[in-house]
Short mmCIF file of C-alpha atoms in Angstrom, two decimals:
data_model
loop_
_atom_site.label_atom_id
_atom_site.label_comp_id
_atom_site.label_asym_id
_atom_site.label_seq_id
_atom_site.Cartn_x
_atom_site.Cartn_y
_atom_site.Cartn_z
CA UNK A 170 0.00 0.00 0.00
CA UNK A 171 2.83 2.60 1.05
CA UNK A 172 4.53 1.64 -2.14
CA UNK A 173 1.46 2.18 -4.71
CA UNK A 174 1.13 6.13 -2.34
CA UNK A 175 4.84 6.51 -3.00
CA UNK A 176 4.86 5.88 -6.45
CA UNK A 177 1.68 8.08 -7.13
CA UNK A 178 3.53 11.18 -5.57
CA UNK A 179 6.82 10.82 -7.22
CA UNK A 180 4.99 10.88 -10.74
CA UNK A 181 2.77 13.76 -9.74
CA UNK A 182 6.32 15.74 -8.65
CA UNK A 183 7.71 14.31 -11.76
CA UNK A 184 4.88 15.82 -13.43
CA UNK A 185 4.54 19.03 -11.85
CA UNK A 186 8.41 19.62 -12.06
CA UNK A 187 8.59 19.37 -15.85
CA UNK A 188 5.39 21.39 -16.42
CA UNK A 189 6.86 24.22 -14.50
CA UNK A 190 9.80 23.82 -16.35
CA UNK A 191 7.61 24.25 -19.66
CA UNK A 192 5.98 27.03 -18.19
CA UNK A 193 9.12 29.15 -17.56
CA UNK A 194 10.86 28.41 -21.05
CA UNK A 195 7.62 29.22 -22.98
CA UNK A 196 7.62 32.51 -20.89
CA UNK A 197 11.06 33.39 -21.93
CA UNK A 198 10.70 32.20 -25.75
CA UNK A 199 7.89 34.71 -25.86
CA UNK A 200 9.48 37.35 -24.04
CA UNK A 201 11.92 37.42 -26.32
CA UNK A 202 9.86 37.48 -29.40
CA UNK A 203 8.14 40.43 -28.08
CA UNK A 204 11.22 42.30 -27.29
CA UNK A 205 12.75 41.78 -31.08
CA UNK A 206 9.27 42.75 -32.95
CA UNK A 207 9.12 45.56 -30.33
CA UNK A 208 12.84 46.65 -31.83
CA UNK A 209 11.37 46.29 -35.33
CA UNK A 210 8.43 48.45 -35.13
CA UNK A 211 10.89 51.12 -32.57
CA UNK A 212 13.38 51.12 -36.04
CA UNK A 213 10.65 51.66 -38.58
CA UNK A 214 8.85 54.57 -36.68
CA UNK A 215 10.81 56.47 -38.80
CA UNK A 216 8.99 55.49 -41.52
CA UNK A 217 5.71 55.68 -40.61
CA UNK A 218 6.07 59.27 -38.45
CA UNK A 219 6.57 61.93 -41.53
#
């Protein structure tokens, strides 16, 4: 019985663990998309501001 408990909370840590590891590099993929369109439209206001 302890063994079936045991083995039920090391895959929901397993679990949890990689999902917050997901969680953080999706954040910072998207971060940094943001931040290089953001420089794209910041070097064409030029363009667009007569």
């Amino acid at each position: 019985m302890n063994e079936k408990i045991y083995k039920t909370i090391t895959g929901s840590g397993a679990t949890s663990l990689v999902m917050g590891i997901l969680t953080v590099t999706t954040g910072i993929v998207t971060g940094v998309i943001m931040i290089v369109h953001g420089a794209k439209l910041l070097s064409c206001r030029k363009n667009i501001l007569l």
